Coordinates of C-alpha atoms in Angstrom, one line a residue:
Chain O
X1 CA 8.5 -30.8 -24.1
X2 CA 8.2 -30.2 -20.9
X3 CA 11.0 -29.0 -18.5
X4 CA 11.2 -30.1 -15.3
X5 CA 11.3 -26.1 -14.3
X6 CA 13.4 -24.7 -11.9
X7 CA 12.4 -20.7 -10.9
X8 CA 14.2 -18.2 -9.1
X9 CA 12.7 -14.1 -8.4
X10 CA 15.4 -11.7 -8.3
X11 CA 13.8 -8.5 -6.1
X12 CA 15.4 -5.2 -5.7
X13 CA 14.0 -3.9 -2.2
X14 CA 13.5 0.2 -2.3
X15 CA 16.0 1.9 0.9
X16 CA 15.4 5.8 2.6
X17 CA 18.1 6.5 4.6
X18 CA 17.2 8.1 7.5
X19 CA 19.2 10.7 10.3
X20 CA 20.2 14.1 10.5
X21 CA 23.2 13.3 7.7
X22 CA 22.8 12.4 4.0
X23 CA 23.2 9.4 2.6
X24 CA 24.3 8.1 -0.7
X25 CA 21.7 5.5 -2.0
X26 CA 25.2 3.4 -3.5
X27 CA 26.5 3.3 -0.2
X28 CA 23.6 2.9 2.4
X29 CA 22.4 -0.8 0.5
X30 CA 26.7 -1.2 0.4
X31 CA 25.7 -0.8 4.3
X32 CA 23.1 -3.2 4.3
X33 CA 24.7 -5.9 1.9
X34 CA 28.0 -5.3 4.3
X35 CA 26.6 -5.6 8.1
X36 CA 24.8 -8.8 7.2
X37 CA 27.7 -10.9 5.1
X38 CA 29.8 -9.3 8.0
X39 CA 28.7 -10.9 10.6
X40 CA 27.7 -14.1 9.1
X41 CA 30.2 -16.8 8.5
X42 CA 30.3 -19.0 4.5
X43 CA 28.6 -15.8 2.9
X44 CA 31.7 -15.7 0.2
X45 CA 32.3 -12.8 -3.0
X46 CA 30.4 -13.4 -6.1
X47 CA 32.3 -14.2 -9.5
X48 CA 31.4 -12.6 -12.2
X49 CA 32.5 -14.3 -14.8
X50 CA 29.5 -16.1 -16.2
X51 CA 27.8 -12.4 -16.8
X52 CA 26.9 -11.9 -20.3
X53 CA 23.7 -9.4 -19.5
X54 CA 24.7 -8.6 -23.1
X55 CA 23.2 -11.4 -25.0
X56 CA 20.1 -11.1 -26.8
X57 CA 17.3 -14.1 -27.3
X58 CA 16.7 -13.3 -30.8
X59 CA 19.6 -14.2 -31.9
X60 CA 22.9 -11.4 -31.5
X61 CA 25.0 -10.2 -29.2
X62 CA 24.1 -6.3 -28.2
X63 CA 27.8 -4.9 -28.0
X64 CA 28.0 -1.4 -26.9
X65 CA 25.0 0.4 -25.7
X66 CA 22.4 -0.2 -22.0
X67 CA 23.2 -2.5 -21.7
X68 CA 23.6 -2.7 -17.4
X69 CA 27.3 -3.0 -15.9
X70 CA 28.7 -5.2 -14.0
X71 CA 29.5 -3.3 -10.1
X72 CA 32.8 -4.9 -9.0
X73 CA 33.2 -2.6 -6.3
X74 CA 30.1 -2.9 -3.9
X75 CA 29.1 -5.3 -2.6
X76 CA 28.7 -9.4 -3.6
X77 CA 27.9 -12.1 -1.0
X78 CA 26.6 -15.5 -1.8
X79 CA 25.4 -17.3 1.3
X80 CA 24.7 -20.6 2.2
X81 CA 20.7 -20.9 1.3
X82 CA 22.3 -20.9 -2.2
X83 CA 20.4 -17.4 -2.2
X84 CA 22.7 -14.6 -3.8
X85 CA 22.6 -10.8 -1.8
X86 CA 24.5 -7.8 -3.1
X87 CA 24.1 -4.3 -4.4
X88 CA 22.5 -3.2 -8.1
X89 CA 21.2 0.4 -8.8
X90 CA 21.9 1.6 -5.9
X91 CA 19.4 -0.8 -4.1
X92 CA 19.9 -3.6 -2.3
X93 CA 19.5 -6.9 -4.4
X94 CA 18.3 -10.2 -3.6
X95 CA 18.3 -13.9 -4.9
X96 CA 16.8 -16.4 -3.7
X97 CA 18.6 -19.9 -4.7
X98 CA 17.3 -22.3 -7.3
X99 CA 15.0 -24.0 -6.2
X100 CA 12.0 -26.4 -7.3
X101 CA 8.9 -25.0 -7.1
X102 CA 6.5 -22.7 -6.9
X103 CA 6.3 -22.9 -3.2
X104 CA 10.5 -24.0 -2.3
X105 CA 10.9 -20.6 -4.0
X106 CA 7.6 -18.3 -2.1
X107 CA 9.8 -20.1 1.4
X108 CA 13.0 -18.3 -0.8
X109 CA 11.3 -15.0 -1.2
X110 CA 10.0 -14.4 2.1
X111 CA 13.2 -15.6 3.7
X112 CA 14.4 -12.6 1.5
X113 CA 12.7 -10.2 3.3
X114 CA 14.2 -12.1 6.8
X115 CA 17.7 -11.5 5.5
X116 CA 17.2 -7.4 4.5
X117 CA 15.4 -6.9 7.6
X118 CA 18.8 -9.0 9.5
X119 CA 20.8 -6.9 7.7
X120 CA 18.6 -3.7 8.7
X121 CA 19.2 -4.7 11.7
X122 CA 23.2 -5.2 11.9
X123 CA 23.4 -2.0 9.6
X124 CA 21.8 -0.2 12.6
X125 CA 24.5 -1.7 14.9
X126 CA 27.3 0.0 13.0
X127 CA 25.6 3.0 11.9
X128 CA 25.9 6.2 14.3
X129 CA 22.6 6.8 17.6
X130 CA 19.6 7.9 15.0
X131 CA 20.7 6.6 12.2
X132 CA 18.8 4.2 10.1
X133 CA 18.1 2.7 6.5
X134 CA 15.0 1.2 5.8
X135 CA 13.9 -1.7 3.4
X136 CA 11.0 -1.8 0.6
X137 CA 9.8 -4.1 -0.7
X138 CA 8.0 -2.1 -3.7
X139 CA 8.5 -1.1 -7.6
X140 CA 8.4 2.9 -7.6
X141 CA 8.5 5.8 -5.3
X142 CA 5.0 7.3 -6.8
X143 CA 7.9 9.7 -8.5
X144 CA 8.5 8.2 -11.4
X145 CA 11.9 5.6 -10.5
X146 CA 11.0 1.4 -10.2
X147 CA 13.1 -0.9 -9.9
X148 CA 12.4 -4.2 -10.2
X149 CA 11.3 -8.2 -9.0
X150 CA 12.1 -10.7 -11.5
X151 CA 11.7 -13.9 -11.7
X152 CA 13.3 -16.4 -13.4
X153 CA 12.4 -20.2 -15.3
X154 CA 14.1 -22.5 -16.3
X155 CA 12.7 -23.7 -19.8
X156 CA 12.9 -26.2 -23.4
X157 CA 15.8 -24.6 -25.6
X158 CA 13.7 -25.9 -28.7
X159 CA 11.0 -23.8 -28.8
X160 CA 11.8 -21.0 -31.0
X161 CA 12.9 -17.6 -28.6
X162 CA 9.8 -16.0 -31.0
X163 CA 7.0 -19.0 -30.4
X164 CA 7.4 -18.5 -26.7
X165 CA 7.3 -14.7 -26.5
X166 CA 3.9 -14.1 -28.6
X167 CA 3.0 -16.9 -26.4
X168 CA 2.8 -15.7 -23.4
X169 CA 2.6 -12.2 -24.1
X170 CA -0.8 -11.7 -22.7
X171 CA -0.4 -14.2 -19.4
X172 CA 2.4 -11.0 -19.1
X173 CA 0.2 -8.6 -19.8
X174 CA -3.2 -9.8 -16.8
X175 CA -1.3 -11.6 -14.8
X176 CA -0.7 -8.0 -13.0
X177 CA -5.3 -8.4 -11.7
X178 CA -3.9 -11.6 -8.6
X179 CA -0.1 -10.4 -9.0
X180 CA -0.2 -6.9 -8.8
X181 CA 1.1 -5.3 -5.4
X182 CA -1.3 -1.8 -6.0
X183 CA -0.7 1.8 -5.3
X184 CA -1.8 5.9 -5.5
X185 CA -1.2 7.8 -8.2
X186 CA -0.1 7.2 -11.8
X187 CA 3.7 7.3 -13.0
X188 CA 2.9 6.4 -16.7
X189 CA 4.7 9.5 -18.8
X190 CA 1.9 12.1 -20.4
X191 CA -0.9 9.9 -18.1
X192 CA -2.5 11.0 -15.0
X193 CA -6.4 9.2 -15.6
X194 CA -5.3 6.9 -13.3
X195 CA -6.5 7.0 -8.9
X196 CA -5.4 3.7 -7.5
X197 CA -3.4 1.1 -9.8
X198 CA -3.2 -2.8 -9.9
X199 CA 0.5 -2.9 -10.8
X200 CA 3.5 -0.4 -9.2
X201 CA 5.0 -1.8 -12.6
X202 CA 2.1 -1.7 -15.0
X203 CA 3.4 2.0 -16.1
X204 CA 6.9 1.5 -16.6
X205 CA 6.4 -0.8 -19.8
X206 CA 7.1 1.2 -22.9
X207 CA 7.6 -1.7 -25.2
X208 CA 6.1 -5.5 -25.9
X209 CA 10.1 -7.3 -26.8
X210 CA 13.8 -5.9 -25.6
X211 CA 17.0 -6.1 -24.0
X212 CA 16.6 -3.0 -21.9
X213 CA 15.5 -3.7 -18.3
X214 CA 15.7 -0.5 -17.0
X215 CA 14.6 2.6 -19.8
X216 CA 11.9 1.6 -22.7
X217 CA 12.0 -1.3 -20.3
X218 CA 10.2 -4.3 -22.4
X219 CA 7.2 -6.5 -21.1
X220 CA 9.0 -9.6 -22.8
X221 CA 12.5 -9.5 -21.5
X222 CA 14.7 -11.3 -24.1
X223 CA 17.9 -11.6 -22.0
X224 CA 19.8 -14.3 -24.1
X225 CA 21.8 -15.3 -20.9
X226 CA 20.9 -19.3 -19.6
X227 CA 23.4 -19.8 -16.1
X228 CA 23.0 -23.1 -17.5
X229 CA 23.6 -25.6 -20.0
X230 CA 22.9 -23.0 -23.7
X231 CA 22.6 -25.6 -25.7
X232 CA 19.8 -27.8 -23.7
X233 CA 18.6 -24.6 -21.4
X234 CA 16.3 -21.2 -22.4
X235 CA 16.3 -18.9 -19.0
X236 CA 13.0 -16.7 -19.5
X237 CA 13.7 -13.3 -17.9
X238 CA 10.0 -12.2 -16.6
X239 CA 10.9 -8.3 -15.6
X240 CA 6.8 -7.7 -15.5
X241 CA 6.1 -9.0 -11.9
X242 CA 5.6 -7.0 -8.4
X243 CA 7.6 -7.5 -5.9
X244 CA 5.0 -8.8 -3.6
X245 CA 4.2 -9.1 0.4
X246 CA 1.1 -11.9 -0.3
X247 CA 2.1 -15.5 0.4
X248 CA -0.9 -16.3 -2.4
X249 CA 0.7 -13.6 -5.2
X250 CA 3.7 -14.8 -5.1
X251 CA 2.8 -18.2 -5.4
X252 CA 0.0 -17.6 -7.8
X253 CA 2.9 -15.1 -10.0
X254 CA 5.1 -18.2 -10.5
X255 CA 2.7 -20.8 -10.1
X256 CA 0.8 -19.7 -12.9
X257 CA 3.3 -18.9 -14.6
X258 CA 5.3 -21.7 -15.1
X259 CA 2.3 -24.6 -15.5
X260 CA 1.4 -21.6 -18.9
X261 CA 5.0 -22.9 -19.2
X262 CA 4.9 -26.2 -20.2
X263 CA 1.4 -25.1 -22.7
X264 CA 4.8 -23.8 -24.5
X265 CA 7.2 -26.1 -24.1
X266 CA 4.7 -28.8 -25.1
X267 CA 2.9 -26.7 -27.6
X268 CA -0.5 -27.0 -25.8
X269 CA -2.9 -23.4 -26.5
X270 CA -5.3 -25.1 -29.3
X271 CA -6.7 -23.0 -32.9
X272 CA -7.4 -19.8 -30.6
X273 CA -4.5 -16.6 -30.8
X274 CA -4.9 -15.4 -27.5
X275 CA -2.3 -12.2 -28.8
X276 CA -2.6 -8.7 -27.4
X277 CA -3.2 -6.1 -30.6
X278 CA -1.4 -3.1 -28.3
X279 CA -0.3 -5.1 -25.3
X280 CA 1.4 -2.7 -24.2
X281 CA -1.9 -0.4 -24.4
X282 CA -3.0 -2.8 -22.5
X283 CA -0.5 -3.4 -19.6
X284 CA -1.7 0.2 -19.4
X285 CA -5.4 0.6 -19.1
X286 CA -5.3 -2.5 -17.4
X287 CA -3.6 -1.2 -13.6
X288 CA -5.6 1.7 -14.6
X289 CA -9.2 0.2 -13.9
X290 CA -9.8 -2.0 -10.3
X291 CA -13.4 -3.0 -11.2
X292 CA -11.6 -5.0 -14.0
X293 CA -14.2 -3.9 -16.1
X294 CA -11.9 -2.1 -19.1
X295 CA -11.1 -4.6 -22.2
X296 CA -8.4 -4.7 -24.3
X297 CA -8.8 -6.3 -28.3
X298 CA -6.4 -9.4 -29.4
X299 CA -5.5 -9.3 -32.6
X300 CA -8.8 -11.3 -34.2
X301 CA -10.0 -8.2 -33.7
X302 CA -12.4 -8.9 -30.0
X303 CA -12.0 -7.6 -26.7
X304 CA -12.3 -9.1 -23.9
X305 CA -10.8 -8.4 -20.4
X306 CA -8.1 -8.7 -18.2
X307 CA -10.5 -12.0 -16.3
X308 CA -12.0 -12.6 -19.6
X309 CA -8.0 -13.7 -20.2
X310 CA -7.2 -15.0 -17.8
X311 CA -10.4 -17.6 -17.5
X312 CA -8.8 -18.5 -21.0
X313 CA -6.1 -19.6 -19.8
X314 CA -6.9 -21.3 -17.1
X315 CA -9.5 -23.4 -19.2
X316 CA -6.5 -24.2 -21.5
X317 CA -3.9 -25.2 -18.7
X318 CA -6.9 -27.1 -16.7
X319 CA -7.1 -29.6 -19.7
X320 CA -3.8 -29.8 -20.4
X321 CA -3.4 -31.6 -16.8
X322 CA -5.9 -34.0 -16.9
X323 CA -4.0 -34.2 -20.4
X324 CA -1.0 -34.6 -18.9
X325 CA -0.5 -34.2 -15.7
X326 CA 2.0 -31.4 -13.9
X327 CA 4.8 -33.3 -12.4
X328 CA 7.6 -30.6 -14.6
X329 CA 5.3 -27.4 -12.4
X330 CA 7.4 -29.5 -9.7
X331 CA 4.7 -32.4 -8.2
X332 CA 1.4 -32.9 -10.0
X333 CA 0.0 -32.3 -6.8
X334 CA 2.1 -29.1 -6.7
X335 CA 0.4 -28.1 -9.5
X336 CA -3.0 -29.3 -8.6
X337 CA -2.8 -26.7 -5.8
X338 CA -2.2 -24.3 -8.0
X339 CA -4.6 -24.8 -10.8
X340 CA -7.0 -24.6 -7.5
X341 CA -6.0 -21.2 -6.1
X342 CA -5.5 -19.7 -9.6
X343 CA -9.4 -20.5 -10.1
X344 CA -10.8 -19.5 -7.0
X345 CA -9.1 -16.1 -7.1
X346 CA -10.4 -15.4 -10.3
X347 CA -13.5 -16.1 -9.3
X348 CA -13.7 -14.1 -6.3
X349 CA -12.2 -11.5 -8.6
X350 CA -15.0 -11.9 -10.8
X351 CA -17.3 -12.1 -7.3
X352 CA -16.7 -8.6 -5.7
X353 CA -12.6 -8.4 -5.5
X354 CA -13.4 -6.9 -1.8
X355 CA -13.5 -10.9 -0.8
X356 CA -9.5 -11.3 -2.2
X357 CA -8.0 -8.4 0.4
X358 CA -7.8 -11.0 2.9
X359 CA -5.7 -12.3 0.4
X360 CA -4.0 -9.9 -2.0
X361 CA -1.6 -7.0 -1.8
X362 CA -3.3 -4.4 -3.9
X363 CA -6.9 -5.5 -3.1
X364 CA -5.7 -5.3 0.7
X365 CA -4.1 -2.6 0.0
X366 CA -7.0 -1.2 -1.7
X367 CA -9.8 -1.9 1.1
X368 CA -7.6 0.1 3.5
X369 CA -7.1 2.7 1.5
X370 CA -10.4 2.7 0.6
X371 CA -11.9 2.6 4.1
X372 CA -9.8 4.8 6.0
X373 CA -10.3 7.6 2.9
X374 CA -14.0 7.4 4.2
X375 CA -13.9 7.0 7.9
X376 CA -11.4 10.3 7.7
X377 CA -13.0 12.3 5.0
X378 CA -9.8 12.9 3.3
X379 CA -8.7 11.5 -0.8
X380 CA -6.7 9.3 -2.5
X381 CA -3.3 11.9 -2.6
X382 CA -3.4 13.0 0.9
X383 CA 0.2 12.5 2.7
X384 CA -1.3 10.2 5.1
X385 CA -2.5 7.8 2.6
X386 CA 0.7 8.4 1.0
X387 CA 2.7 7.0 3.9
X388 CA -0.1 4.2 4.3
X389 CA 0.8 3.1 0.6
X390 CA 4.6 2.9 0.8
X391 CA 4.4 1.9 4.5
X392 CA 1.9 -1.3 3.5
X393 CA 5.9 -2.0 2.0
X394 CA 7.8 -1.1 4.8
X395 CA 9.6 -4.3 6.3
X396 CA 10.5 -2.8 10.0
X397 CA 7.2 -5.1 12.0
X398 CA 6.5 -2.5 14.0
X399 CA 6.3 -0.2 10.8
X400 CA 5.4 -3.4 8.2
X401 CA 1.3 -2.2 7.2
X402 CA 0.6 -5.2 6.0
X403 CA 2.3 -7.1 8.7
X404 CA -1.0 -5.0 10.7
X405 CA -3.4 -6.9 7.3
X406 CA -2.0 -10.5 8.4
X407 CA -3.3 -12.0 4.3
X408 CA -3.3 -15.7 4.3
X409 CA -0.2 -17.7 5.4
X410 CA 0.3 -20.5 2.7
X411 CA 4.5 -21.2 4.6
X412 CA 5.1 -21.3 7.8
X413 CA 7.4 -19.4 10.1
X414 CA 9.5 -21.6 10.8
X415 CA 10.0 -22.8 6.9
X416 CA 10.8 -19.3 6.4
X417 CA 14.0 -19.2 9.0
X418 CA 15.6 -23.0 8.1
X419 CA 15.6 -21.3 4.7
X420 CA 17.8 -18.2 6.0
X421 CA 21.3 -20.4 6.1
X422 CA 19.7 -23.4 4.6
X423 CA 19.9 -23.2 0.0
X424 CA 16.7 -26.5 -1.0
X425 CA 17.8 -30.1 -1.3
X426 CA 16.8 -30.3 -4.5
X427 CA 18.7 -28.3 -6.8
X428 CA 22.5 -27.4 -7.5
X429 CA 21.6 -25.1 -4.6
X430 CA 21.8 -27.7 -2.0
X431 CA 25.8 -28.1 -4.3
X432 CA 27.1 -24.8 -3.6
X433 CA 25.9 -24.1 -0.2
X434 CA 26.9 -27.0 1.7
X435 CA 29.7 -26.2 0.1
X436 CA 29.5 -22.3 1.5
X437 CA 28.5 -24.1 4.5
X438 CA 31.7 -26.6 4.9
X439 CA 34.5 -24.5 3.3
X440 CA 34.2 -21.1 2.7
X441 CA 37.6 -20.6 4.0
X442 CA 38.5 -22.3 1.4
X443 CA 36.0 -20.5 -2.1
X444 CA 37.4 -18.0 -3.5
X445 CA 34.1 -17.2 -5.3
X446 CA 31.0 -19.0 -6.0
X447 CA 28.4 -17.8 -9.1
X448 CA 24.9 -19.2 -10.8
X449 CA 26.6 -22.2 -12.5
X450 CA 30.2 -22.6 -10.6
X451 CA 32.0 -22.9 -7.5
X452 CA 36.3 -21.4 -7.5
X453 CA 38.1 -23.3 -4.7
X454 CA 41.5 -22.2 -3.6
X455 CA 43.5 -25.6 -2.6
X456 CA 46.6 -23.3 -1.8
X457 CA 49.8 -23.9 -4.3
X458 CA 47.5 -25.2 -7.0
X459 CA 45.9 -23.6 -9.8
X460 CA 42.6 -22.2 -8.0
X461 CA 40.2 -25.0 -9.2
X462 CA 36.9 -24.0 -11.3
X463 CA 33.8 -27.4 -10.0
X464 CA 31.2 -25.9 -12.5
X465 CA 27.9 -26.9 -12.6
X466 CA 25.6 -26.8 -16.2
X467 CA 22.7 -28.7 -14.8
X468 CA 20.1 -27.5 -12.3
X469 CA 18.6 -30.0 -11.2
X470 CA 21.8 -31.9 -10.2
X471 CA 23.9 -31.0 -6.6
X472 CA 21.1 -32.4 -5.0
X473 CA 20.8 -33.5 -1.1
X474 CA 19.9 -37.0 -3.0
X475 CA 22.2 -37.3 -5.5
X476 CA 25.1 -35.7 -3.4
X477 CA 24.1 -35.5 0.5
X478 CA 26.2 -39.0 1.2
X479 CA 29.6 -37.7 -0.3
X480 CA 29.4 -34.2 1.9
X481 CA 29.2 -36.7 5.1
X482 CA 32.1 -38.9 3.6
X483 CA 34.1 -35.3 2.6
X484 CA 35.7 -34.1 5.7
X485 CA 38.0 -31.7 3.4
X486 CA 37.6 -29.5 0.1
X487 CA 40.7 -31.3 -1.2
X488 CA 38.6 -34.6 -1.0
X489 CA 35.7 -33.2 -1.8
X490 CA 37.5 -32.1 -5.5
X491 CA 38.8 -35.6 -5.8
X492 CA 36.1 -37.4 -5.1
X493 CA 34.2 -35.3 -7.7
X494 CA 37.0 -36.0 -10.1
X495 CA 37.9 -32.8 -10.7
Chain J
X1 CA -23.1 -11.5 -24.3
X2 CA -20.6 -14.1 -26.4
X3 CA -17.9 -13.1 -23.6
X4 CA -19.8 -15.2 -21.3
X5 CA -20.8 -17.8 -23.4
X6 CA -16.9 -18.0 -24.9
X7 CA -15.9 -18.7 -20.5
X8 CA -18.5 -21.0 -20.1
X9 CA -16.4 -23.4 -22.9
X10 CA -13.5 -22.9 -20.7
X11 CA -13.9 -23.2 -17.1
X12 CA -16.8 -25.4 -16.9
X13 CA -16.0 -26.0 -13.7
X14 CA -17.4 -22.7 -12.8
X15 CA -20.7 -23.6 -13.6
X16 CA -24.0 -21.8 -12.2
X17 CA -25.4 -23.6 -9.7
X18 CA -21.6 -22.8 -7.8
X19 CA -22.0 -19.7 -8.0
X20 CA -25.7 -20.2 -6.4
X21 CA -24.0 -21.6 -3.8
X22 CA -21.1 -19.2 -3.3
X23 CA -23.0 -15.7 -3.9
X24 CA -24.4 -15.3 0.0
X25 CA -21.1 -17.2 1.5
X26 CA -18.5 -14.3 -0.6
X27 CA -20.8 -11.8 1.0
X28 CA -20.6 -13.4 4.7
X29 CA -17.1 -13.2 4.3
X30 CA -16.7 -9.3 2.6
X31 CA -18.3 -8.4 5.4
X32 CA -16.6 -10.2 8.2
X33 CA -13.2 -8.4 6.2
X34 CA -14.7 -5.1 6.5
X35 CA -14.9 -5.2 10.1
X36 CA -11.5 -6.5 11.1
X37 CA -10.6 -3.6 9.2
X38 CA -12.6 -1.5 10.7
X39 CA -10.2 -2.6 13.8
X40 CA -7.5 -1.9 12.1
X41 CA -8.0 1.6 11.4
X42 CA -8.4 2.2 15.3
X43 CA -4.5 1.8 15.5
X44 CA -3.1 2.1 12.0
X45 CA -2.4 6.4 13.0
X46 CA 0.2 4.8 15.3
X47 CA 2.1 2.7 12.5
X48 CA 1.3 5.7 11.1
X49 CA 5.0 8.0 10.5
X50 CA 5.0 11.1 12.2
X51 CA 4.7 13.4 10.0
X52 CA 3.0 12.0 6.7
X53 CA 4.2 14.5 4.6
X54 CA 8.1 14.7 4.5
X55 CA 7.4 11.4 4.4
X56 CA 6.6 10.6 2.0
X57 CA 8.3 13.3 0.2
X58 CA 11.3 12.7 1.3
X59 CA 10.7 8.6 -0.4
X60 CA 12.2 9.2 -4.1
X61 CA 14.1 6.4 -5.3
X62 CA 17.0 5.4 -8.3
X63 CA 15.5 3.9 -10.9
X64 CA 16.9 0.7 -11.0
X65 CA 16.0 -2.6 -13.4

């Protein structure tokens, strides 16, 4: 049965060290994270106790091979807003706190950008004059190297994973027509045909399903690491997404995917099997065609465009919404907003994609580059076009092309600024954040599902948080009002 | 045309009359966006890195997840 969705986004940012000195990227990423953390009270270390990236949702544990290594020695902090800010694979990575609605997650995803901006400023003060570390919110260097932006969704454990994978795959392949961040040039091995691609990430997917995240990336990732009660929940780890600057794109990326997961959980996909015959080929072919005319084959032999497929999914979702409501998305009202925007964007893409240049990343970038080439009489392989492509994602306000383009906003600067310090009040991130704000000196480490206290003398005390929707302000807000010390908090929690 | 019919059936809320109404509006909007883009192009060179070629060449990342 459909359960209330809990959402999160992890973004690996691109970095570039500027200056006369050669800097290794892992070191540069550490400088950023440490510079930010050292300026702030309340940031504490990450606890690795529940990390099990080798567990596969198909029912086995891989003991050797390419599972990501836990890098214990690198910068790794938890912030008062409940987020994790750390170094992963030579990139600074920001994981939002757990959120209970797509819009709330959008606010926290943008707060992550602000944290990275502040980390850049803090690092500039530590580095010698003339040196700087610049951060980019993108997914590829244009030379065949990719780094991810992963989404997480809480899903009912009783849904068999093969069913979940089969149902969601076609969406993950086709949603790029509105979630894509766009790029110039092709990075798919052995193919050079595309001039402009809809998605930054699509070229890097080589398998339909699997556990990997750094090589032979699969469209459906099987990592089974719920960070919650594993008898009740699954955390669907989606690795196909582009890192978006467009708020509309992030809202739809998370909102539509969350909404379709309700249909998966309630088995509401109807008779027709929307299953792609060759999903890997399809994700590439769709990415390579900004006219959106390319068709892909379903297992029943029919051929549809990505838009056709998204319209089919929209139809199913609209029907589901009428019959059962969308409370589990976060609220019924917000679910309706997702549906409404989804419909509007699909209609826009169908009529004329350029009408969405104030809403979607890939369209905004495409239109800008097209106009730039027309004015300067240059081609897509011109270095200035390459610079435009990269600088679309530059997080420095004065260098950000995205910022100049002025895309539509869905959330306010005030909300985003507050989310740099304050956790969502509607998930367990609230408990984590409040503990860090009030009792950081007594906290040894924290992670998604527990906090470890050191109260002196006694053994360390671990407070488990296995329910993502407990520990909210509504339930325990008053508890904090009455606790002036961590000892008292633990006593009242009954620990 | 089978695809068209399919869409009509599954997405009843975008029937023909709506589309007809929207057509001129979307053209207006496209024009307006184009005009704004033109203004932006006047100033975009200030934003671009001084040596675009070197900047693009040097932007090399380690692969991640």
